[in-house]
PDB file of C-alpha atoms in Angstrom:
ATOM      1  CA  MET P1242      16.569 -15.295   3.464  1.00  0.00           C
ATOM      2  CA  SER P1243      14.460 -16.988   0.807  1.00  0.00           C
ATOM      3  CA  ASP P1244      14.437 -15.776  -2.788  1.00  0.00           C
ATOM      4  CA  ILE P1245      10.850 -14.536  -2.502  1.00  0.00           C
ATOM      5  CA  THR P1246      11.582 -12.627   0.715  1.00  0.00           C
ATOM      6  CA  GLU P1247      14.674 -11.032  -0.788  1.00  0.00           C
ATOM      7  CA  TYR P1248      12.768 -10.123  -3.952  1.00  0.00           C
ATOM      8  CA  LEU P1249       9.900  -8.518  -2.023  1.00  0.00           C
ATOM      9  CA  LEU P1250      12.112  -6.579   0.388  1.00  0.00           C
ATOM     10  CA  ASN P1251      14.122  -5.169  -2.528  1.00  0.00           C
ATOM     11  CA  HIS P1252      11.068  -4.256  -4.593  1.00  0.00           C
ATOM     12  CA  SER P1253       9.643  -0.740  -4.610  1.00  0.00           C
ATOM     13  CA  ASP P1254       6.858   0.953  -6.504  1.00  0.00           C
ATOM     14  CA  SER P1255       5.543   4.439  -7.028  1.00  0.00           C
ATOM     15  CA  THR P1256       2.236   5.705  -8.323  1.00  0.00           C
ATOM     16  CA  VAL P1257       0.669   9.133  -8.735  1.00  0.00           C
ATOM     17  CA  VAL P1258      -2.757  10.104  -7.403  1.00  0.00           C
ATOM     18  CA  LYS P1259      -4.585  13.332  -8.272  1.00  0.00           C
ATOM     19  CA  VAL P1260      -6.306  15.115  -5.388  1.00  0.00           C
ATOM     20  CA  ARG P1261     -10.003  15.363  -6.175  1.00  0.00           C
ATOM     21  CA  PHE P1262     -12.290  18.134  -4.966  1.00  0.00           C
ATOM     22  CA  ASN P1263     -14.182  15.780  -2.653  1.00  0.00           C
ATOM     23  CA  ASP P1264     -10.884  14.769  -0.978  1.00  0.00           C
ATOM     24  CA  THR P1265     -10.622  18.239   0.541  1.00  0.00           C
ATOM     25  CA  ASP P1266     -12.218  20.064   3.446  1.00  0.00           C
ATOM     26  CA  ALA P1267     -13.793  23.544   3.453  1.00  0.00           C
ATOM     27  CA  MET P1268     -10.314  25.114   3.362  1.00  0.00           C
ATOM     28  CA  GLY P1269      -9.341  23.200   0.223  1.00  0.00           C
ATOM     29  CA  ILE P1270      -6.849  21.009   2.083  1.00  0.00           C
ATOM     30  CA  VAL P1271      -6.919  17.213   1.877  1.00  0.00           C
ATOM     31  CA  HIS P1272      -8.741  15.815   4.903  1.00  0.00           C
ATOM     32  CA  PHE P1273      -6.363  13.680   6.965  1.00  0.00           C
ATOM     33  CA  MET P1274      -8.433  10.501   6.518  1.00  0.00           C
ATOM     34  CA  ASN P1275      -8.087  10.651   2.743  1.00  0.00           C
ATOM     35  CA  TYR P1276      -4.369   9.941   3.001  1.00  0.00           C
ATOM     36  CA  MET P1277      -5.496   6.417   3.915  1.00  0.00           C
ATOM     37  CA  MET P1278      -6.995   6.024   0.440  1.00  0.00           C
ATOM     38  CA  TYR P1279      -3.788   7.307  -1.145  1.00  0.00           C
ATOM     39  CA  PHE P1280      -1.549   4.845   0.690  1.00  0.00           C
ATOM     40  CA  ASP P1281      -4.013   2.083  -0.179  1.00  0.00           C
ATOM     41  CA  ASP P1282      -3.644   3.085  -3.851  1.00  0.00           C
ATOM     42  CA  GLY P1283       0.107   2.717  -3.313  1.00  0.00           C
ATOM     43  CA  PHE P1284      -0.363  -0.743  -1.811  1.00  0.00           C
ATOM     44  CA  VAL P1285      -2.464  -1.953  -4.757  1.00  0.00           C
ATOM     45  CA  SER P1286       0.047  -0.513  -7.219  1.00  0.00           C
ATOM     46  CA  PHE P1287       2.901  -2.254  -5.350  1.00  0.00           C
ATOM     47  CA  MET P1288       1.106  -5.597  -5.407  1.00  0.00           C
ATOM     48  CA  ASN P1289       0.221  -5.264  -9.090  1.00  0.00           C
ATOM     49  CA  SER P1290       3.826  -4.389  -9.973  1.00  0.00           C
ATOM     50  CA  LEU P1291       5.358  -7.593  -8.632  1.00  0.00           C
ATOM     51  CA  GLY P1292       6.019  -9.095 -12.031  1.00  0.00           C
ATOM     52  CA  THR P1293       3.142 -11.510 -11.953  1.00  0.00           C
ATOM     53  CA  SER P1294       0.169 -11.966 -14.218  1.00  0.00           C
ATOM     54  CA  ARG P1295      -2.062 -12.133 -11.149  1.00  0.00           C
ATOM     55  CA  LYS P1296      -3.582  -8.925  -9.824  1.00  0.00           C
ATOM     56  CA  VAL P1297      -4.983  -7.854  -6.465  1.00  0.00           C
ATOM     57  CA  GLU P1298      -8.422  -7.590  -8.026  1.00  0.00           C
ATOM     58  CA  GLU P1299      -8.427 -11.361  -8.611  1.00  0.00           C
ATOM     59  CA  LEU P1300      -7.905 -12.013  -4.913  1.00  0.00           C
ATOM     60  CA  ILE P1301     -11.252 -10.425  -4.100  1.00  0.00           C
ATOM     61  CA  HIS P1302     -13.000 -12.958  -6.336  1.00  0.00           C
ATOM     62  CA  GLN P1303     -11.050 -15.735  -4.628  1.00  0.00           C
ATOM     63  CA  LYS P1304     -12.190 -14.410  -1.238  1.00  0.00           C
ATOM     64  CA  ILE P1305      -8.677 -13.569  -0.097  1.00  0.00           C
ATOM     65  CA  ALA P1306      -8.435 -10.387   1.961  1.00  0.00           C
ATOM     66  CA  LEU P1307      -5.355  -8.238   2.372  1.00  0.00           C
ATOM     67  CA  GLY P1308      -6.401  -6.543   5.585  1.00  0.00           C
ATOM     68  CA  VAL P1309      -4.879  -3.790   7.680  1.00  0.00           C
ATOM     69  CA  LYS P1310      -3.976  -4.543  11.289  1.00  0.00           C
ATOM     70  CA  HIS P1311      -2.151  -1.361  12.296  1.00  0.00           C
ATOM     71  CA  VAL P1312      -1.452   2.054  10.755  1.00  0.00           C
ATOM     72  CA  GLU P1313       0.934   4.728  11.948  1.00  0.00           C
ATOM     73  CA  VAL P1314       0.909   8.076  10.121  1.00  0.00           C
ATOM     74  CA  SER P1315       3.171  11.067  10.487  1.00  0.00           C
ATOM     75  CA  TYR P1316       1.661  14.071   8.706  1.00  0.00           C
ATOM     76  CA  GLU P1317       4.394  16.384   7.440  1.00  0.00           C
ATOM     77  CA  GLY P1318       2.625  18.686   4.977  1.00  0.00           C
ATOM     78  CA  SER P1319      -0.669  19.468   3.287  1.00  0.00           C
ATOM     79  CA  ALA P1320      -1.980  18.678  -0.164  1.00  0.00           C
ATOM     80  CA  ARG P1321      -4.631  20.730  -1.929  1.00  0.00           C
ATOM     81  CA  PHE P1322      -7.254  20.188  -4.592  1.00  0.00           C
ATOM     82  CA  GLY P1323      -5.542  19.637  -7.951  1.00  0.00           C
ATOM     83  CA  ASP P1324      -2.195  18.526  -6.505  1.00  0.00           C
ATOM     84  CA  TYR P1325      -0.627  15.314  -7.713  1.00  0.00           C
ATOM     85  CA  ILE P1326       0.633  13.051  -4.951  1.00  0.00           C
ATOM     86  CA  LEU P1327       3.498  10.641  -5.533  1.00  0.00           C
ATOM     87  CA  VAL P1328       3.080   7.520  -3.392  1.00  0.00           C
ATOM     88  CA  GLU P1329       6.283   5.509  -2.909  1.00  0.00           C
ATOM     89  CA  THR P1330       5.769   2.046  -1.436  1.00  0.00           C
ATOM     90  CA  THR P1331       8.219  -0.503  -0.054  1.00  0.00           C
ATOM     91  CA  LEU P1332       7.869  -3.652   2.009  1.00  0.00           C
ATOM     92  CA  GLU P1333      10.001  -3.374   5.155  1.00  0.00           C
ATOM     93  CA  GLU P1334       9.241  -6.638   6.951  1.00  0.00           C
ATOM     94  CA  LEU P1335       7.789  -9.975   5.913  1.00  0.00           C
ATOM     95  CA  GLY P1336       6.700 -12.364   8.630  1.00  0.00           C
ATOM     96  CA  SER P1337       4.654 -15.525   8.580  1.00  0.00           C
ATOM     97  CA  LYS P1338       1.420 -13.831   9.749  1.00  0.00           C
ATOM     98  CA  SER P1339       1.939 -10.178   8.787  1.00  0.00           C
ATOM     99  CA  MET P1340       3.874  -7.772   6.593  1.00  0.00           C
ATOM    100  CA  LYS P1341       4.930  -4.181   7.220  1.00  0.00           C
ATOM    101  CA  PHE P1342       4.679  -1.653   4.401  1.00  0.00           C
ATOM    102  CA  ARG P1343       6.134   1.859   4.264  1.00  0.00           C
ATOM    103  CA  HIS P1344       4.425   4.507   2.174  1.00  0.00           C
ATOM    104  CA  LYS P1345       5.868   7.960   1.640  1.00  0.00           C
ATOM    105  CA  LEU P1346       3.536  10.499   0.069  1.00  0.00           C
ATOM    106  CA  TYR P1347       5.045  13.530  -1.667  1.00  0.00           C
ATOM    107  CA  ARG P1348       3.587  16.490  -3.522  1.00  0.00           C
ATOM    108  CA  GLU P1349       4.808  15.660  -6.997  1.00  0.00           C
ATOM    109  CA  SER P1350       5.488  19.253  -8.089  1.00  0.00           C
ATOM    110  CA  ASP P1351       8.047  20.096  -5.390  1.00  0.00           C
ATOM    111  CA  LYS P1352       8.756  16.702  -3.741  1.00  0.00           C
ATOM    112  CA  THR P1353       7.537  17.966  -0.350  1.00  0.00           C
ATOM    113  CA  LEU P1354       6.951  15.051   2.031  1.00  0.00           C
ATOM    114  CA  LEU P1355       3.265  15.079   2.986  1.00  0.00           C
ATOM    115  CA  ALA P1356       2.915  11.877   4.999  1.00  0.00           C
ATOM    116  CA  ASP P1357       5.012   8.952   6.154  1.00  0.00           C
ATOM    117  CA  VAL P1358       2.891   5.846   6.697  1.00  0.00           C
ATOM    118  CA  LYS P1359       3.717   2.477   8.246  1.00  0.00           C
ATOM    119  CA  ALA P1360       1.041  -0.157   7.771  1.00  0.00           C
ATOM    120  CA  VAL P1361       0.935  -3.730   9.042  1.00  0.00           C
ATOM    121  CA  ARG P1362      -1.175  -6.011   6.857  1.00  0.00           C
ATOM    122  CA  PHE P1363      -2.262  -9.625   6.935  1.00  0.00           C
ATOM    123  CA  VAL P1364      -3.660 -12.126   4.451  1.00  0.00           C
ATOM    124  CA  MET P1365      -6.924 -13.894   5.291  1.00  0.00           C
ATOM    125  CA  ASP P1366      -8.859 -16.632   3.575  1.00  0.00           C
ATOM    126  CA  LEU P1367     -12.438 -15.380   3.876  1.00  0.00           C
ATOM    127  CA  ASN P1368     -13.824 -18.835   3.085  1.00  0.00           C
ATOM    128  CA  THR P1369     -12.295 -20.313   6.243  1.00  0.00           C
ATOM    129  CA  LYS P1370     -11.934 -17.040   8.206  1.00  0.00           C
ATOM    130  CA  SER P1371      -8.327 -17.976   8.930  1.00  0.00           C
ATOM    131  CA  LEU P1372      -5.066 -16.102   8.558  1.00  0.00           C
ATOM    132  CA  MET P1373      -2.839 -17.338   5.791  1.00  0.00           C
ATOM    133  CA  ASN P1374       0.921 -17.690   5.966  1.00  0.00           C
ATOM    134  CA  VAL P1375       2.128 -14.491   4.285  1.00  0.00           C
ATOM    135  CA  LYS P1376       5.333 -16.004   2.887  1.00  0.00           C
ATOM    136  CA  GLU P1377       3.419 -18.945   1.407  1.00  0.00           C
ATOM    137  CA  PHE P1378       0.859 -16.530  -0.046  1.00  0.00           C
ATOM    138  CA  PHE P1379       3.582 -14.543  -1.817  1.00  0.00           C
ATOM    139  CA  SER P1380       5.308 -17.722  -3.006  1.00  0.00           C
ATOM    140  CA  ASN P1381       2.078 -18.576  -4.825  1.00  0.00           C
ATOM    141  CA  PHE P1382       1.221 -15.001  -5.898  1.00  0.00           C
ATOM    142  CA  VAL P1383       4.585 -13.909  -7.312  1.00  0.00           C
ATOM    143  CA  GLU P1384       6.319 -15.579 -10.235  1.00  0.00           C
ATOM    144  CA  ILE P1385      10.084 -15.090  -9.927  1.00  0.00           C
TER     145      ILE P1385
END
């Protein structure tokens, strides 16, 4: 296992997201689709916590996309307006063409598991419309 792979697979991050009024349905419960935004917040936080001066926001200007290929969600509980959600993110697998993230979303106040998300992502150069080698991308993105 390369140093970068080992570093990434051992790295974890957590961030907190506040449930906004417009995240909820008529019953005051977070609409299931909004969990996608929360795990995406977790992904961005994970990427920006990798000990590098580079940030995900820069990649957009460089026309590098970090796309989603597959998402699997297990909903375990409900969040409501005003709740704080703790998003814990880890990288479970790192291949040459894709990477598999795991996001666990908890209600911060009582640590109730709300959703368990597995997401497969890829890296694409939008200039050439071609997939990039994920390991090479991280070797250039992360400074270890």
